[in-house]
Short mmCIF file of C-alpha atoms in Angstrom, two decimals:
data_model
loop_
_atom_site.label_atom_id
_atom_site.label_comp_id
_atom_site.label_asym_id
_atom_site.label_seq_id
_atom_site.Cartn_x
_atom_site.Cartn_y
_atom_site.Cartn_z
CA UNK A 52 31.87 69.65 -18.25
CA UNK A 53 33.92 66.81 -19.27
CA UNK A 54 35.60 64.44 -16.63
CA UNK A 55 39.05 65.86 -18.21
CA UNK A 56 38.56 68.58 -16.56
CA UNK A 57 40.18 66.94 -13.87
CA UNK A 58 42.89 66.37 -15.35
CA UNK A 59 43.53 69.31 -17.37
CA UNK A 60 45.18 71.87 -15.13
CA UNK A 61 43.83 74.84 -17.39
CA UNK A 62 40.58 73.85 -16.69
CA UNK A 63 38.27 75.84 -14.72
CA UNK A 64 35.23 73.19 -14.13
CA UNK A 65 35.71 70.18 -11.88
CA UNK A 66 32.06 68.80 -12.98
CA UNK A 67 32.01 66.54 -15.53
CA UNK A 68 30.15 67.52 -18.73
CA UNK A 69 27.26 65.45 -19.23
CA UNK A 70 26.93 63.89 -22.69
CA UNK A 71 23.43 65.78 -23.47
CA UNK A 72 23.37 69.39 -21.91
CA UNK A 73 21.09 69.80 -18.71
CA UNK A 74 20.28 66.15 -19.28
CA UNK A 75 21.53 63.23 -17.24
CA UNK A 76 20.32 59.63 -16.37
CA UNK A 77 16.31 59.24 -15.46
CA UNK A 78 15.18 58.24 -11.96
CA UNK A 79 11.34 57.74 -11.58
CA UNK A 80 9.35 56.57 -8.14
CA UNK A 81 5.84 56.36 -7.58
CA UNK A 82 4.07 58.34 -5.24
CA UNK A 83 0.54 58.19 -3.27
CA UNK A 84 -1.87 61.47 -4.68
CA UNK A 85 -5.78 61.43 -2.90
CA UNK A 86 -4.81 57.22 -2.67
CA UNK A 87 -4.05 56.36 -5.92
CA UNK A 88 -0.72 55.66 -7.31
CA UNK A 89 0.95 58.58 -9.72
CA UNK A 90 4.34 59.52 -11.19
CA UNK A 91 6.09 62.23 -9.33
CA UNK A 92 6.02 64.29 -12.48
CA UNK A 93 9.60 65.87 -13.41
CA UNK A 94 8.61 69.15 -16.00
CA UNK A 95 11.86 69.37 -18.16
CA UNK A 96 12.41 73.19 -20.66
CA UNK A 97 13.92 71.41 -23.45
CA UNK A 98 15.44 73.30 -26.72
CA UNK A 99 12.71 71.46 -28.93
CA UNK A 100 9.57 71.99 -31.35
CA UNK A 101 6.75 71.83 -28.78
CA UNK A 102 3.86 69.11 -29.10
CA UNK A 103 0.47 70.15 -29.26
CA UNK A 104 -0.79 68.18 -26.55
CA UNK A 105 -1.47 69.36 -23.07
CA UNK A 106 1.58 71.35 -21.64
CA UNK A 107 1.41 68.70 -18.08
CA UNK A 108 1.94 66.01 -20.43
CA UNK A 109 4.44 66.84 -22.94
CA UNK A 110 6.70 69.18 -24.04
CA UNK A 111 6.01 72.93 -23.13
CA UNK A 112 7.32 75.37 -25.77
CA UNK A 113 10.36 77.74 -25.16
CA UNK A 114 8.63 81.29 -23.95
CA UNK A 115 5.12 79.67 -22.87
CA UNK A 116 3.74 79.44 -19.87
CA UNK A 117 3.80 76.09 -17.75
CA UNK A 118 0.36 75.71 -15.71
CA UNK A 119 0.70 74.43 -12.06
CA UNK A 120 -1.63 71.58 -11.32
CA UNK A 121 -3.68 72.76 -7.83
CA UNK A 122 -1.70 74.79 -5.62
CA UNK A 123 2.29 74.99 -5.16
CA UNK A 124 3.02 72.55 -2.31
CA UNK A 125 5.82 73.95 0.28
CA UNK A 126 8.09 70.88 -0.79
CA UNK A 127 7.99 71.50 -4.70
CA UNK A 128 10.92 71.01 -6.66
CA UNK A 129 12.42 72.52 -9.74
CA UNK A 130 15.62 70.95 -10.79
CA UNK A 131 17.60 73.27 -13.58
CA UNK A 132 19.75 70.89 -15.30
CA UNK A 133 18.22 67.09 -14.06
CA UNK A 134 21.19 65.14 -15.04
CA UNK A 135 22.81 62.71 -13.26
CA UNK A 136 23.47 64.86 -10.51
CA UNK A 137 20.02 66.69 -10.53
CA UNK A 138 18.64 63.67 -10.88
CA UNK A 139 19.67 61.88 -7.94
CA UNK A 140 18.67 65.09 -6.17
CA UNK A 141 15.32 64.37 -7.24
CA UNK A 142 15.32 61.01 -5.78
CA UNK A 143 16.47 61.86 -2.78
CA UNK A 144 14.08 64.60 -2.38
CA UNK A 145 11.30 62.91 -3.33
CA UNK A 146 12.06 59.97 -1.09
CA UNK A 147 11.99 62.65 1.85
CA UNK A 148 9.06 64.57 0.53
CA UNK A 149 6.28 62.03 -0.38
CA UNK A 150 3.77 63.30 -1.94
CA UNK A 151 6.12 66.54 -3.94
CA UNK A 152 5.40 67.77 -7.05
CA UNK A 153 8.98 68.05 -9.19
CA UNK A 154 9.79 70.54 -12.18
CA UNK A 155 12.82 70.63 -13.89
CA UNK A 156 14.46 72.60 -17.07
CA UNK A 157 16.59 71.13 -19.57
CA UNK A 158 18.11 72.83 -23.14
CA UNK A 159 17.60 69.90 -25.53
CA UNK A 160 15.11 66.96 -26.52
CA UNK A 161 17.16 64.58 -26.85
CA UNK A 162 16.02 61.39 -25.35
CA UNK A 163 12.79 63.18 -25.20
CA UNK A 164 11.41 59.26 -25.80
CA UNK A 165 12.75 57.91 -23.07
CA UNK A 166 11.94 60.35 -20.46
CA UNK A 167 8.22 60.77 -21.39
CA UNK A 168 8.43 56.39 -20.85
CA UNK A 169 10.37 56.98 -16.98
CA UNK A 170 7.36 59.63 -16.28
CA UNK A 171 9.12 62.67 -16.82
CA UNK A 172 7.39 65.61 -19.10
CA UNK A 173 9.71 67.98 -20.40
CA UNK A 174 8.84 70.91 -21.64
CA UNK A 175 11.18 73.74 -23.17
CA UNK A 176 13.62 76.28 -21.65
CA UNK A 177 12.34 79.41 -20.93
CA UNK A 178 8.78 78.21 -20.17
CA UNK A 179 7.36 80.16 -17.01
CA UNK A 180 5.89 79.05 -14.08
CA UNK A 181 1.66 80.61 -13.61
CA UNK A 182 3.01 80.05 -9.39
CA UNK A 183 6.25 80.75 -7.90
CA UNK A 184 7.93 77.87 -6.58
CA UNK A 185 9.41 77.22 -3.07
CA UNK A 186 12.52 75.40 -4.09
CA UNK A 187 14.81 75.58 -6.87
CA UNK A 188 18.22 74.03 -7.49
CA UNK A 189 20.49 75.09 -10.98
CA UNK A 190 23.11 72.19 -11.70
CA UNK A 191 23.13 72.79 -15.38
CA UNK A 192 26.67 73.37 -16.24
CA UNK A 193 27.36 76.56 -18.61
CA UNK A 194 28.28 74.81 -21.47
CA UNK A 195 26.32 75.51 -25.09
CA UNK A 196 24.63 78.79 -23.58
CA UNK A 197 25.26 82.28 -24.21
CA UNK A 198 24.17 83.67 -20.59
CA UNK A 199 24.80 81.32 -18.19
CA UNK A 200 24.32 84.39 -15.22
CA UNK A 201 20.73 85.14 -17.09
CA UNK A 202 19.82 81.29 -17.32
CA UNK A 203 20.57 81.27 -13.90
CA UNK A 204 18.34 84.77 -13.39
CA UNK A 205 15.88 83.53 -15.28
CA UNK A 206 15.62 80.25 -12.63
CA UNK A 207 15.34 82.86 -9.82
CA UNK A 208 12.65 84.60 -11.20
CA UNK A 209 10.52 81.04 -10.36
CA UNK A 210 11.77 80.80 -6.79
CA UNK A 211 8.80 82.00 -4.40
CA UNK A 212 11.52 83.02 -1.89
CA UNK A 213 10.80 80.19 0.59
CA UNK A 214 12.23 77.04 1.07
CA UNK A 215 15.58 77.32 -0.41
CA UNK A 216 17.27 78.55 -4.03
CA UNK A 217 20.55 76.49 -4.22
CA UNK A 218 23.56 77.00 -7.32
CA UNK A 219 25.70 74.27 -7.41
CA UNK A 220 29.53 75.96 -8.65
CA UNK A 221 32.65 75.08 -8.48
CA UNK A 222 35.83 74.59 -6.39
CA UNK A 223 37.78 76.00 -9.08
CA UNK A 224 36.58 79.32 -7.88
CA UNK A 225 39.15 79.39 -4.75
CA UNK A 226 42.37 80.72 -5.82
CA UNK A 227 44.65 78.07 -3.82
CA UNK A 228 47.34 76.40 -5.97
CA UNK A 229 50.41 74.84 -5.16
CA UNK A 230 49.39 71.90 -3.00
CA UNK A 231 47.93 75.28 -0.60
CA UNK A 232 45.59 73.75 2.31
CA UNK A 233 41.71 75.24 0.80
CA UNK A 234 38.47 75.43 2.85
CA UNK A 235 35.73 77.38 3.10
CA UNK A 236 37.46 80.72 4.00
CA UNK A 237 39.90 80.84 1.22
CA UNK A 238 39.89 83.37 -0.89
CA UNK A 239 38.31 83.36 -4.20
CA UNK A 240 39.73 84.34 -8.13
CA UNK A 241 39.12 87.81 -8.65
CA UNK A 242 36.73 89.02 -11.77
CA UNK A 243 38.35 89.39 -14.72
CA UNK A 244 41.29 86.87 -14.12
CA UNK A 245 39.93 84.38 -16.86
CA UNK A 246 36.30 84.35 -18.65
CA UNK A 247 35.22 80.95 -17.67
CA UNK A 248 35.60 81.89 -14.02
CA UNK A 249 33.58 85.16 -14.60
CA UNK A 250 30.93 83.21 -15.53
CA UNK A 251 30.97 81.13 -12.66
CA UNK A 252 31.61 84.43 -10.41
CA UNK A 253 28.50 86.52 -12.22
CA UNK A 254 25.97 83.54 -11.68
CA UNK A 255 27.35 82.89 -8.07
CA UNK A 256 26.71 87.37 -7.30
CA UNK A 257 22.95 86.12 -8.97
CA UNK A 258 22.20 83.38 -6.43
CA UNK A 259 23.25 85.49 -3.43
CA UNK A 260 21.65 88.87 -4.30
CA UNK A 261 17.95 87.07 -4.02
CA UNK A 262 19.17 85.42 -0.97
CA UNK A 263 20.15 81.55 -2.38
CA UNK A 264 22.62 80.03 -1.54
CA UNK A 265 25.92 78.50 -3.48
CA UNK A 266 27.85 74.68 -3.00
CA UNK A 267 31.10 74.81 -4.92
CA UNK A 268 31.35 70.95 -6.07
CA UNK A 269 35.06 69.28 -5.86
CA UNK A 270 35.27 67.16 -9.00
CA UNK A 271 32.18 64.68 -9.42
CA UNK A 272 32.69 60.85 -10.10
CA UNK A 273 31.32 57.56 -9.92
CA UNK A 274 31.74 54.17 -11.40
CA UNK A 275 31.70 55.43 -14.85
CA UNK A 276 31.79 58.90 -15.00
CA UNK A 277 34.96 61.15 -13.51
CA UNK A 278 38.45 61.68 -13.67
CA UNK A 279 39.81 57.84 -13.92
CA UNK A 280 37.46 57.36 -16.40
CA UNK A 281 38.92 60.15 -18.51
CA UNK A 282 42.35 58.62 -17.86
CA UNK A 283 41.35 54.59 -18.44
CA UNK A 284 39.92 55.59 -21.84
CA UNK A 285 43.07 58.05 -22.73
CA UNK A 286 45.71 55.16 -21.79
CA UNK A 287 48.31 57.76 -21.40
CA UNK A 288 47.37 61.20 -20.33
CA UNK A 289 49.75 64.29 -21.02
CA UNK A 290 49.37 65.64 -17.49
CA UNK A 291 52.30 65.98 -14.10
CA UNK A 292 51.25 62.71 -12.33
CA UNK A 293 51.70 64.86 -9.26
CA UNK A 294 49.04 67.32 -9.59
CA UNK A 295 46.11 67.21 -6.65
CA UNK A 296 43.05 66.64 -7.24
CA UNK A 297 39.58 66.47 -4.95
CA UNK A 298 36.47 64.37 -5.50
CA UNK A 299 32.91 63.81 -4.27
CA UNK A 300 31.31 61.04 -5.28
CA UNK A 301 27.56 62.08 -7.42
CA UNK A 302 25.71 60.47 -4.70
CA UNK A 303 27.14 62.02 -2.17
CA UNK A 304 26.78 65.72 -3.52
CA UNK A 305 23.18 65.34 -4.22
CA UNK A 306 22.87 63.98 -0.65
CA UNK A 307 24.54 67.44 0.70
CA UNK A 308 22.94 69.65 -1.96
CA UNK A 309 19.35 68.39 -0.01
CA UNK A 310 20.46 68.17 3.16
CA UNK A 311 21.67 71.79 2.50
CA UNK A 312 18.18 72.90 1.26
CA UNK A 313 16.22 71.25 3.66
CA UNK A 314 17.99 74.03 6.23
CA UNK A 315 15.93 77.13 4.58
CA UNK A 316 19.15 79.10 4.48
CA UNK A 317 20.32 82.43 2.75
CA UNK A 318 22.81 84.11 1.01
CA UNK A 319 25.38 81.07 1.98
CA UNK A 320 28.37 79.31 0.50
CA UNK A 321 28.91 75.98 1.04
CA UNK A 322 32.17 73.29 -0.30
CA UNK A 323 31.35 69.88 -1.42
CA UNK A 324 34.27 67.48 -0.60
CA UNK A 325 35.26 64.12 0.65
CA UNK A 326 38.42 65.78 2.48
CA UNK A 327 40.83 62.86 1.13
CA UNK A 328 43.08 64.86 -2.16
CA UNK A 329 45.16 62.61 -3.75
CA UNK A 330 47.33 63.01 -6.75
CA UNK A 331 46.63 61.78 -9.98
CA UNK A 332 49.20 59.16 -9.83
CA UNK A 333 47.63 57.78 -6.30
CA UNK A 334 44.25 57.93 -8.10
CA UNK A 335 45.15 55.33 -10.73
CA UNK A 336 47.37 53.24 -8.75
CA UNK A 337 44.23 52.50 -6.99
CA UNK A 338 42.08 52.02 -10.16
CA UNK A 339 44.51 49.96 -11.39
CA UNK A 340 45.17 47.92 -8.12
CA UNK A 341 41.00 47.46 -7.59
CA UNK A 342 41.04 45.18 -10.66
CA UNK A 343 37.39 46.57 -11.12
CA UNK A 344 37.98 48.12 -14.54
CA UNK A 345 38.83 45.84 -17.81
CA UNK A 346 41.49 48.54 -18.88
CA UNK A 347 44.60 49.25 -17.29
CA UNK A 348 46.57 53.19 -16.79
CA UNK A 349 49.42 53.36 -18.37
CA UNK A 350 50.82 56.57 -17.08
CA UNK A 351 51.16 60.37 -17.01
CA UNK A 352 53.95 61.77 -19.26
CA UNK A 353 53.87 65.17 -18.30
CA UNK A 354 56.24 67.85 -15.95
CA UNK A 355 54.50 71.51 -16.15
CA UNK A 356 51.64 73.10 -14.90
CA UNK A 357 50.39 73.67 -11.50
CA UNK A 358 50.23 71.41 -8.57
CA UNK A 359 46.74 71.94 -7.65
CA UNK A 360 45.28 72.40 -3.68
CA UNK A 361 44.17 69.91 -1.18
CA UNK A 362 40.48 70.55 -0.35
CA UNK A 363 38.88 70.60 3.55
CA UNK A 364 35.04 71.24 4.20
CA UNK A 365 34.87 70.79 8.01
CA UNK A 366 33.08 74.04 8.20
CA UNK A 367 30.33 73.12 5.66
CA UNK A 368 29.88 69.87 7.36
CA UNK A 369 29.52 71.06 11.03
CA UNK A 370 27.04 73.31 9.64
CA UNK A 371 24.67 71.52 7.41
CA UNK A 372 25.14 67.93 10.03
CA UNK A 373 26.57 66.14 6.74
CA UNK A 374 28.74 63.30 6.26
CA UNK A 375 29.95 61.67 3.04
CA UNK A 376 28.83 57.67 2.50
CA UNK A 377 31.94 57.34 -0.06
CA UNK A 378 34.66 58.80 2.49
CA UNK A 379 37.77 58.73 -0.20
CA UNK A 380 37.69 57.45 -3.56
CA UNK A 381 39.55 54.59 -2.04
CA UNK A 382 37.16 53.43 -0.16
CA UNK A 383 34.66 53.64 -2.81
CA UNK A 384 37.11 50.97 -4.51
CA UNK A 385 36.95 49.22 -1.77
CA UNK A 386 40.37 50.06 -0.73
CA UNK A 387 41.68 51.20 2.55
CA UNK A 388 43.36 54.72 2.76
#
């Protein structure tokens, strides 16, 4: 989902779309395994030919079966979609979980290359696990698939039922417009309003009815990626400068989506924000006051279209004991609010 979505108020997805589907940015640590240092392996299901070298090493073939080395350890990982969010879930995880084994599923092999070199093997979408694992987390966005609720099924039928099975949605699930206060308890669009949002809604009804849980994601940014970014590159951007928006910075919702998991819960929804909206106007002003970007906003030359809602998640954060390190987008600019 593209960072425009953001911007465009007949969007329905406040994640941006990553430029490969399921595939973001590599992060690679090493890890201690019977005293000897080894890659935390990361097992990608990539839309590719298969090799015909060993499935732990390379690419596993859409359909096949993916072979567990030794026994399923009760801090495994499978990451649906390891892209720049999934993959800073990884890091975190593994940094809190030495000694993890990590799987993931992508849809292409693109950059195949490159993640072999960081020490991640992908394999091919659809590829079955021999053992169940303990925890799963789907942040592949539903672009260029045909069943987003059965991709996100088919994840599922992986999870062992322990540890946790966490969806990472959207915010644009809550039906609150108008500058309307939204938190946890607001209601949600109803199914059949508009197809995008029954996708969303029929993958969400998925994670719940086998007990995982949901985190609807305000929009995602950081330095380079997100909603300014959309805007410095545009110039001028056809959108009512007063329109609210909500953020949460990558690092930060990988930080909550773990934290979140670590609790073992069921059947839960949780909201991922920073709890500072601002209009769009407010959010270049301060791009363009933090003189940390070589281009300069112009300006917003539309009047119509809704005004958006301003975004709480006090509930979520009492709850899970979470708090964000990026408080406002502001701040991240190294502005004060």
């Amino acid at each position: 989902m593209v960072s425009s979505a953001l911007i465009s108020s007949t969007s329905l997805s406040l994640r941006p779309k990553p430029l490969v589907p399921y595939l973001r940015s590599p992060h690679a640590s090493r890890l201690l395994w019977n005293n000897q240092p080894r890659r935390c392996r990361v097992f990608l299901a990539l839309s590719a030919q298969p090799s015909s070298t060993s499935p732990l090493e390379s690419t596993v073939g859409t359909g096949q079966e993916i072979t567990s080395v030794d026994v399923v350890g009760q801090n495994d990982l499978l990451i649906v979609g390891p892209g720049v969010l999934g993959r800073m879930v990884a890091e975190q995880w593994q940094q809190e979980h030495p000694g993890c084994r990590m799987y993931g599923q992508t849809m292409t092999a693109d950059h195949h290359d490159e993640l072999m070199k960081a020490g991640i093997n992908p394999s091919l979408r659809g590829s079955k696990f021999t053992h169940k694992l303990p925890n799963i987390i789907f942040c592949a966005p539903p672009s260029l698939t045909p069943d987003y609720p059965g991709d996100v099924r088919l994840a599922a039928s992986n999870w062992s039922g322990e540890g946790c099975f966490l969806f990472t949605s959207s915010t644009a699930l809550y039906d609150c417009s108008d500058n309307g206060i939204c938190n946890e308890n607001t209601p949600i669009v109803p199914l059949g309003r508009n197809p995008r949002t029954d996708i969303l809604l029929k993958a969400e009804d998925v994670v719940l009815e086998v007990g995982g849980c949901v985190l609807r994601l305000a929009g995602l940014y950081k330095s380079d990626r997100g909603a300014h970014v959309f805007c410095l590159n545009k110039g001028t951007v056809e959108s009512r400068p007063d329109h609210i928006i909500n953020l949460i910075h990558y690092e930060d919702a990988a930080l909550l989506a773990v934290a979140i998991m670590k609790k073992k819960l069921r059947s839960q929804v949780f909201l991922g924000c920073d709890n500072h909206p601002l209009s769009r106007q407010d959010l270049m002003d301060a791009v363009n006051r933090s003189g940390k970007f070589s281009k300069k906003f112009m300006g917003f030359t539309g009047s119509d279209g809704p005004l958006g809602k301003r975004m709480y998640n006090s509930k979520t954060r009492a709850e899970i004991g979470w708090e964000p390190k990026y408080p406002s987008f502001r701040q991240f600019l190294g502005l004060t609010d």
